[in-house]
mmCIF file of C-alpha atoms in Angstrom:
data_model
loop_
_atom_site.group_PDB
_atom_site.id
_atom_site.type_symbol
_atom_site.label_atom_id
_atom_site.label_comp_id
_atom_site.label_asym_id
_atom_site.label_seq_id
_atom_site.Cartn_x
_atom_site.Cartn_y
_atom_site.Cartn_z
ATOM 1 C CA UNK A 1 85.165 36.357 230.024
ATOM 2 C CA UNK A 2 87.750 37.977 232.335
ATOM 3 C CA UNK A 3 91.326 36.775 231.947
ATOM 4 C CA UNK A 4 92.783 34.619 234.673
ATOM 5 C CA UNK A 5 96.043 35.777 236.316
ATOM 6 C CA UNK A 6 97.885 33.330 234.081
ATOM 7 C CA UNK A 7 96.102 34.669 231.014
ATOM 8 C CA UNK A 8 96.882 38.250 231.978
ATOM 9 C CA UNK A 9 100.579 37.360 232.337
ATOM 10 C CA UNK A 10 100.565 35.711 228.900
ATOM 11 C CA UNK A 11 98.872 38.729 227.302
ATOM 12 C CA UNK A 12 101.368 41.041 228.970
ATOM 13 C CA UNK A 13 104.306 38.979 227.657
ATOM 14 C CA UNK A 14 102.821 39.012 224.164
ATOM 15 C CA UNK A 15 102.295 42.786 224.334
ATOM 16 C CA UNK A 16 105.854 43.399 225.543
ATOM 17 C CA UNK A 17 107.195 41.074 222.862
ATOM 18 C CA UNK A 18 105.226 42.810 220.125
ATOM 19 C CA UNK A 19 106.352 46.202 221.422
ATOM 20 C CA UNK A 20 109.994 45.078 221.433
ATOM 21 C CA UNK A 21 109.740 43.760 217.883
ATOM 22 C CA UNK A 22 108.100 47.005 216.764
ATOM 23 C CA UNK A 23 110.856 48.980 218.470
ATOM 24 C CA UNK A 24 113.557 46.970 216.696
ATOM 25 C CA UNK A 25 111.853 47.329 213.313
ATOM 26 C CA UNK A 26 111.242 51.017 213.963
ATOM 27 C CA UNK A 27 114.853 51.623 214.992
ATOM 28 C CA UNK A 28 116.065 49.848 211.881
ATOM 29 C CA UNK A 29 113.754 51.944 209.672
ATOM 30 C CA UNK A 30 114.933 55.160 211.346
ATOM 31 C CA UNK A 31 118.587 54.133 210.925
ATOM 32 C CA UNK A 32 118.013 53.393 207.253
ATOM 33 C CA UNK A 33 116.170 56.678 206.693
ATOM 34 C CA UNK A 34 118.807 58.722 208.503
ATOM 35 C CA UNK A 35 121.829 56.940 207.030
ATOM 36 C CA UNK A 36 123.993 59.515 205.287
ATOM 37 C CA UNK A 37 124.036 59.713 201.507
ATOM 38 C CA UNK A 38 127.727 59.103 200.905
ATOM 39 C CA UNK A 39 130.405 57.243 198.988
ATOM 40 C CA UNK A 40 133.265 55.437 200.702
ATOM 41 C CA UNK A 41 136.623 54.521 199.151
ATOM 42 C CA UNK A 42 139.117 52.167 200.801
ATOM 43 C CA UNK A 43 142.753 51.486 199.820
ATOM 44 C CA UNK A 44 146.030 50.925 201.642
ATOM 45 C CA UNK A 45 144.121 50.563 204.937
ATOM 46 C CA UNK A 46 142.735 54.097 204.608
ATOM 47 C CA UNK A 47 139.061 54.983 204.284
ATOM 48 C CA UNK A 48 137.897 58.228 202.704
ATOM 49 C CA UNK A 49 134.289 59.436 202.542
ATOM 50 C CA UNK A 50 132.854 61.899 200.037
ATOM 51 C CA UNK A 51 129.459 63.088 198.859
ATOM 52 C CA UNK A 52 128.026 61.628 195.628
ATOM 53 C CA UNK A 53 128.784 64.945 193.881
ATOM 54 C CA UNK A 54 132.418 64.879 195.004
ATOM 55 C CA UNK A 55 132.738 61.212 194.080
ATOM 56 C CA UNK A 56 131.341 61.724 190.577
ATOM 57 C CA UNK A 57 133.792 64.569 189.998
ATOM 58 C CA UNK A 58 136.658 62.460 191.308
ATOM 59 C CA UNK A 59 135.697 59.622 188.975
ATOM 60 C CA UNK A 60 135.585 62.031 186.044
ATOM 61 C CA UNK A 61 139.070 63.349 186.839
ATOM 62 C CA UNK A 62 140.498 59.832 187.105
ATOM 63 C CA UNK A 63 138.734 58.672 183.922
ATOM 64 C CA UNK A 64 140.035 61.579 181.843
ATOM 65 C CA UNK A 65 143.572 60.780 182.970
ATOM 66 C CA UNK A 66 143.198 57.162 181.911
ATOM 67 C CA UNK A 67 141.745 58.175 178.555
ATOM 68 C CA UNK A 68 144.853 60.301 177.998
ATOM 69 C CA UNK A 69 146.989 57.216 178.643
ATOM 70 C CA UNK A 70 148.438 58.599 181.872
ATOM 71 C CA UNK A 71 149.453 56.416 184.841
ATOM 72 C CA UNK A 72 147.532 56.398 188.141
ATOM 73 C CA UNK A 73 150.080 58.825 189.637
ATOM 74 C CA UNK A 74 148.726 61.547 187.365
ATOM 75 C CA UNK A 75 145.264 60.991 188.855
ATOM 76 C CA UNK A 76 146.718 61.169 192.369
ATOM 77 C CA UNK A 77 148.205 64.598 191.626
ATOM 78 C CA UNK A 78 145.053 65.855 189.915
ATOM 79 C CA UNK A 79 142.752 64.597 192.665
ATOM 80 C CA UNK A 80 144.875 66.008 195.493
ATOM 81 C CA UNK A 81 144.869 69.335 193.650
ATOM 82 C CA UNK A 82 141.103 69.371 193.098
ATOM 83 C CA UNK A 83 140.433 68.452 196.739
ATOM 84 C CA UNK A 84 142.527 71.416 197.857
ATOM 85 C CA UNK A 85 141.173 73.850 195.276
ATOM 86 C CA UNK A 86 137.453 73.078 195.356
ATOM 87 C CA UNK A 87 136.803 70.126 197.677
ATOM 88 C CA UNK A 88 135.933 68.280 194.445
ATOM 89 C CA UNK A 89 133.019 70.627 193.738
ATOM 90 C CA UNK A 90 132.495 72.335 190.402
ATOM 91 C CA UNK A 91 132.437 75.848 191.843
ATOM 92 C CA UNK A 92 131.045 78.807 189.955
ATOM 93 C CA UNK A 93 133.095 81.210 192.076
ATOM 94 C CA UNK A 94 136.548 81.595 193.598
ATOM 95 C CA UNK A 95 139.417 83.980 194.212
ATOM 96 C CA UNK A 96 139.533 86.663 191.492
ATOM 97 C CA UNK A 97 138.109 84.898 188.423
ATOM 98 C CA UNK A 98 138.929 81.324 189.523
ATOM 99 C CA UNK A 99 136.240 78.760 188.647
ATOM 100 C CA UNK A 100 135.549 75.038 188.534
ATOM 101 C CA UNK A 101 137.127 71.916 190.024
ATOM 102 C CA UNK A 102 140.679 73.207 189.724
ATOM 103 C CA UNK A 103 139.875 76.892 190.241
ATOM 104 C CA UNK A 104 141.344 77.687 186.839
ATOM 105 C CA UNK A 105 141.379 81.339 185.841
ATOM 106 C CA UNK A 106 140.114 82.390 182.411
ATOM 107 C CA UNK A 107 142.269 85.515 182.676
ATOM 108 C CA UNK A 108 145.346 83.289 182.946
ATOM 109 C CA UNK A 109 144.636 81.406 179.742
ATOM 110 C CA UNK A 110 142.934 78.306 181.114
ATOM 111 C CA UNK A 111 139.844 78.762 178.910
ATOM 112 C CA UNK A 112 136.487 80.461 179.055
ATOM 113 C CA UNK A 113 134.256 80.318 182.126
ATOM 114 C CA UNK A 114 132.088 77.769 180.332
ATOM 115 C CA UNK A 115 135.127 75.629 179.595
ATOM 116 C CA UNK A 116 136.782 75.657 183.019
ATOM 117 C CA UNK A 117 133.445 74.762 184.648
ATOM 118 C CA UNK A 118 133.137 71.708 182.387
ATOM 119 C CA UNK A 119 134.753 68.902 184.468
ATOM 120 C CA UNK A 120 136.016 67.062 181.374
ATOM 121 C CA UNK A 121 137.574 70.174 179.826
ATOM 122 C CA UNK A 122 139.031 71.278 183.180
ATOM 123 C CA UNK A 123 140.558 67.842 183.797
ATOM 124 C CA UNK A 124 142.095 67.729 180.330
ATOM 125 C CA UNK A 125 143.493 71.241 180.818
ATOM 126 C CA UNK A 126 145.062 70.231 184.123
ATOM 127 C CA UNK A 127 146.645 67.083 182.675
ATOM 128 C CA UNK A 128 147.939 68.967 179.627
ATOM 129 C CA UNK A 129 149.716 71.398 181.941
ATOM 130 C CA UNK A 130 150.933 68.569 184.174
ATOM 131 C CA UNK A 131 152.592 66.810 181.258
ATOM 132 C CA UNK A 132 154.687 69.933 180.671
ATOM 133 C CA UNK A 133 156.234 69.763 184.156
ATOM 134 C CA UNK A 134 159.678 68.107 183.969
ATOM 135 C CA UNK A 135 159.903 65.009 186.175
ATOM 136 C CA UNK A 136 156.239 65.051 187.194
ATOM 137 C CA UNK A 137 156.158 61.249 187.070
ATOM 138 C CA UNK A 138 158.324 60.887 190.187
ATOM 139 C CA UNK A 139 158.426 64.389 191.677
ATOM 140 C CA UNK A 140 156.980 65.345 195.047
ATOM 141 C CA UNK A 141 153.196 65.573 194.602
ATOM 142 C CA UNK A 142 152.755 68.966 196.262
ATOM 143 C CA UNK A 143 155.662 70.470 194.288
ATOM 144 C CA UNK A 144 154.369 69.138 190.982
ATOM 145 C CA UNK A 145 150.855 70.395 191.746
ATOM 146 C CA UNK A 146 152.279 73.808 192.555
ATOM 147 C CA UNK A 147 154.118 73.907 189.221
ATOM 148 C CA UNK A 148 150.767 73.481 187.490
ATOM 149 C CA UNK A 149 148.622 75.693 189.703
ATOM 150 C CA UNK A 150 150.964 78.468 190.879
ATOM 151 C CA UNK A 151 148.966 78.731 194.107
ATOM 152 C CA UNK A 152 149.470 81.281 196.853
ATOM 153 C CA UNK A 153 149.451 78.318 199.267
ATOM 154 C CA UNK A 154 151.920 75.855 197.686
ATOM 155 C CA UNK A 155 152.218 73.532 200.687
ATOM 156 C CA UNK A 156 148.467 72.954 200.977
ATOM 157 C CA UNK A 157 148.380 70.213 198.332
ATOM 158 C CA UNK A 158 150.377 67.929 200.622
ATOM 159 C CA UNK A 159 147.437 67.880 203.047
ATOM 160 C CA UNK A 160 145.382 65.932 200.525
ATOM 161 C CA UNK A 161 147.952 63.621 198.970
ATOM 162 C CA UNK A 162 146.736 60.528 200.838
ATOM 163 C CA UNK A 163 143.117 61.205 199.917
ATOM 164 C CA UNK A 164 144.230 61.561 196.306
ATOM 165 C CA UNK A 165 146.118 58.281 196.470
ATOM 166 C CA UNK A 166 143.116 56.375 197.840
ATOM 167 C CA UNK A 167 140.768 57.776 195.206
ATOM 168 C CA UNK A 168 143.252 57.209 192.387
ATOM 169 C CA UNK A 169 143.962 53.628 193.443
ATOM 170 C CA UNK A 170 140.252 52.748 193.447
ATOM 171 C CA UNK A 171 139.104 54.805 190.458
ATOM 172 C CA UNK A 172 141.909 53.741 188.112
ATOM 173 C CA UNK A 173 141.163 50.084 188.823
ATOM 174 C CA UNK A 174 144.361 49.308 190.693
ATOM 175 C CA UNK A 175 142.490 47.458 193.447
ATOM 176 C CA UNK A 176 141.000 45.005 190.951
ATOM 177 C CA UNK A 177 138.744 42.326 192.399
ATOM 178 C CA UNK A 178 139.758 43.491 195.888
ATOM 179 C CA UNK A 179 138.042 46.844 195.295
ATOM 180 C CA UNK A 180 136.302 48.234 198.368
ATOM 181 C CA UNK A 181 134.074 51.185 197.563
ATOM 182 C CA UNK A 182 130.437 51.978 197.262
ATOM 183 C CA UNK A 183 127.753 54.609 197.653
ATOM 184 C CA UNK A 184 124.785 54.749 199.997
ATOM 185 C CA UNK A 185 122.093 56.588 198.063
ATOM 186 C CA UNK A 186 118.402 57.382 198.111
ATOM 187 C CA UNK A 187 116.044 55.521 195.808
ATOM 188 C CA UNK A 188 116.243 56.613 192.143
ATOM 189 C CA UNK A 189 114.215 59.772 191.578
ATOM 190 C CA UNK A 190 113.417 58.977 187.938
ATOM 191 C CA UNK A 191 114.125 56.415 185.217
ATOM 192 C CA UNK A 192 117.703 56.384 183.978
ATOM 193 C CA UNK A 193 118.986 56.337 180.404
ATOM 194 C CA UNK A 194 121.453 53.617 179.466
ATOM 195 C CA UNK A 195 122.323 55.531 176.297
ATOM 196 C CA UNK A 196 123.058 58.759 178.188
ATOM 197 C CA UNK A 197 125.195 56.763 180.600
ATOM 198 C CA UNK A 198 127.086 55.166 177.704
ATOM 199 C CA UNK A 199 127.663 58.536 176.044
ATOM 200 C CA UNK A 200 128.987 60.064 179.253
ATOM 201 C CA UNK A 201 131.310 57.133 179.929
ATOM 202 C CA UNK A 202 132.630 57.224 176.366
ATOM 203 C CA UNK A 203 133.383 60.938 176.681
ATOM 204 C CA UNK A 204 135.175 60.607 179.998
ATOM 205 C CA UNK A 205 136.874 57.191 179.936
ATOM 206 C CA UNK A 206 136.934 56.595 176.201
ATOM 207 C CA UNK A 207 135.284 53.156 176.297
ATOM 208 C CA UNK A 208 132.182 52.011 174.451
ATOM 209 C CA UNK A 209 129.801 49.122 174.871
ATOM 210 C CA UNK A 210 126.452 47.659 173.944
ATOM 211 C CA UNK A 211 123.292 49.460 175.067
ATOM 212 C CA UNK A 212 120.006 47.616 175.598
ATOM 213 C CA UNK A 213 117.549 50.490 175.934
ATOM 214 C CA UNK A 214 114.642 48.165 176.707
ATOM 215 C CA UNK A 215 116.442 46.503 179.590
ATOM 216 C CA UNK A 216 118.085 49.752 180.672
ATOM 217 C CA UNK A 217 121.542 48.252 180.591
ATOM 218 C CA UNK A 218 125.037 48.904 179.263
ATOM 219 C CA UNK A 219 127.491 46.061 178.709
ATOM 220 C CA UNK A 220 131.213 46.736 178.287
ATOM 221 C CA UNK A 221 133.737 44.175 177.057
ATOM 222 C CA UNK A 222 137.085 45.708 177.993
ATOM 223 C CA UNK A 223 140.711 44.859 177.360
ATOM 224 C CA UNK A 224 141.933 44.363 180.909
ATOM 225 C CA UNK A 225 140.686 43.974 184.455
ATOM 226 C CA UNK A 226 141.991 47.321 185.700
ATOM 227 C CA UNK A 227 140.053 49.172 183.011
ATOM 228 C CA UNK A 228 136.938 47.142 183.838
ATOM 229 C CA UNK A 229 137.168 48.136 187.494
ATOM 230 C CA UNK A 230 137.780 51.735 186.532
ATOM 231 C CA UNK A 231 134.559 51.676 184.485
ATOM 232 C CA UNK A 232 132.710 49.897 187.293
ATOM 233 C CA UNK A 233 133.764 52.287 190.034
ATOM 234 C CA UNK A 234 133.057 55.207 187.684
ATOM 235 C CA UNK A 235 129.490 53.928 187.268
ATOM 236 C CA UNK A 236 128.976 53.591 191.028
ATOM 237 C CA UNK A 237 130.445 57.055 191.614
ATOM 238 C CA UNK A 238 128.003 58.501 189.066
ATOM 239 C CA UNK A 239 125.085 56.383 190.283
ATOM 240 C CA UNK A 240 123.151 59.232 191.884
ATOM 241 C CA UNK A 241 123.273 61.499 188.829
ATOM 242 C CA UNK A 242 122.657 58.715 186.299
ATOM 243 C CA UNK A 243 120.095 56.682 188.286
ATOM 244 C CA UNK A 244 122.300 53.574 188.288
ATOM 245 C CA UNK A 245 120.889 50.667 190.320
ATOM 246 C CA UNK A 246 123.401 47.841 189.827
ATOM 247 C CA UNK A 247 126.973 47.526 188.593
ATOM 248 C CA UNK A 248 128.600 44.148 187.955
ATOM 249 C CA UNK A 249 132.282 43.647 187.216
ATOM 250 C CA UNK A 250 133.106 40.022 186.511
ATOM 251 C CA UNK A 251 131.816 38.006 189.457
ATOM 252 C CA UNK A 252 131.199 40.922 191.825
ATOM 253 C CA UNK A 253 128.234 43.253 191.999
ATOM 254 C CA UNK A 254 127.239 46.533 193.660
ATOM 255 C CA UNK A 255 123.519 46.960 194.359
ATOM 256 C CA UNK A 256 122.040 50.354 195.211
ATOM 257 C CA UNK A 257 119.232 48.714 197.178
ATOM 258 C CA UNK A 258 121.359 46.237 199.137
ATOM 259 C CA UNK A 259 121.454 46.209 202.933
ATOM 260 C CA UNK A 260 125.085 47.259 202.648
ATOM 261 C CA UNK A 261 125.434 49.355 199.480
ATOM 262 C CA UNK A 262 129.024 50.193 200.453
ATOM 263 C CA UNK A 263 130.233 46.715 199.530
ATOM 264 C CA UNK A 264 130.375 44.394 196.515
ATOM 265 C CA UNK A 265 128.731 40.968 196.739
ATOM 266 C CA UNK A 266 129.122 37.779 194.743
ATOM 267 C CA UNK A 267 127.111 38.427 191.589
ATOM 268 C CA UNK A 268 126.378 34.775 191.052
ATOM 269 C CA UNK A 269 127.287 35.277 187.396
ATOM 270 C CA UNK A 270 129.820 33.840 185.027
ATOM 271 C CA UNK A 271 130.868 37.126 183.442
ATOM 272 C CA UNK A 272 134.518 37.387 182.424
ATOM 273 C CA UNK A 273 136.629 39.538 184.774
ATOM 274 C CA UNK A 274 136.903 42.176 182.040
ATOM 275 C CA UNK A 275 133.135 42.525 181.480
ATOM 276 C CA UNK A 276 131.084 45.276 183.096
ATOM 277 C CA UNK A 277 127.285 45.335 183.247
ATOM 278 C CA UNK A 278 125.560 48.546 184.387
ATOM 279 C CA UNK A 279 121.805 48.769 184.893
ATOM 280 C CA UNK A 280 119.780 51.946 185.384
ATOM 281 C CA UNK A 281 116.372 52.503 186.973
ATOM 282 C CA UNK A 282 113.425 51.698 184.732
#
């Protein structure tokens, strides 16, 4: 039966409505698919964005400093230096024989190529040299960095001091429950290993916890809130490499699959503020 004029108008409205809904859903899907893979760190009203690789390296540098018992300022200096030297990438090349995060030169006594391209070794080597600089605790960041690095461009470190401060503040747990950071990542490519995650965290930050291999989780009971947030932000920063899907610190939780993976939501849990729960893909 042919449609009446009224029926045709109704069908047209329904078709337009369906098309509009499809367009909205399609636009949202495209936006989600094209959203950049990135990590964002916010502190002192500044926002800094890095790749997951850069963020994992930054978290390693900060963690090694904390394990050595150094204050957050040490991490600021180290991070500003690594941003200038390598853009927080573990380079296998550089000027002359420079290599790694800090572009350390084996010919200048920093270690072998294998050592200086190991982020944990390189970070420890940097901090060991830093501790030998008189007054590093309150000296000008770029001058202290230059004392360690002996760069041909000594003023360049100053260009990255604020980035270093933001990263250090977040990754050493100084922001506490007010922490604003997160990573927008693709879906996990493979199952993760809670034990491998625990081993890596113990090596870098020096903290240990309880692994539930069946559940794919690591639980840390730590001594203070700052350390808990350092462990939590470390886990998010390493989420791409370690296939981490959720990180909970106290009552707040980061979820890789959330609509806004750059923020922390109410976890709806009663965990103490010093407890961290990390879950990997199964």
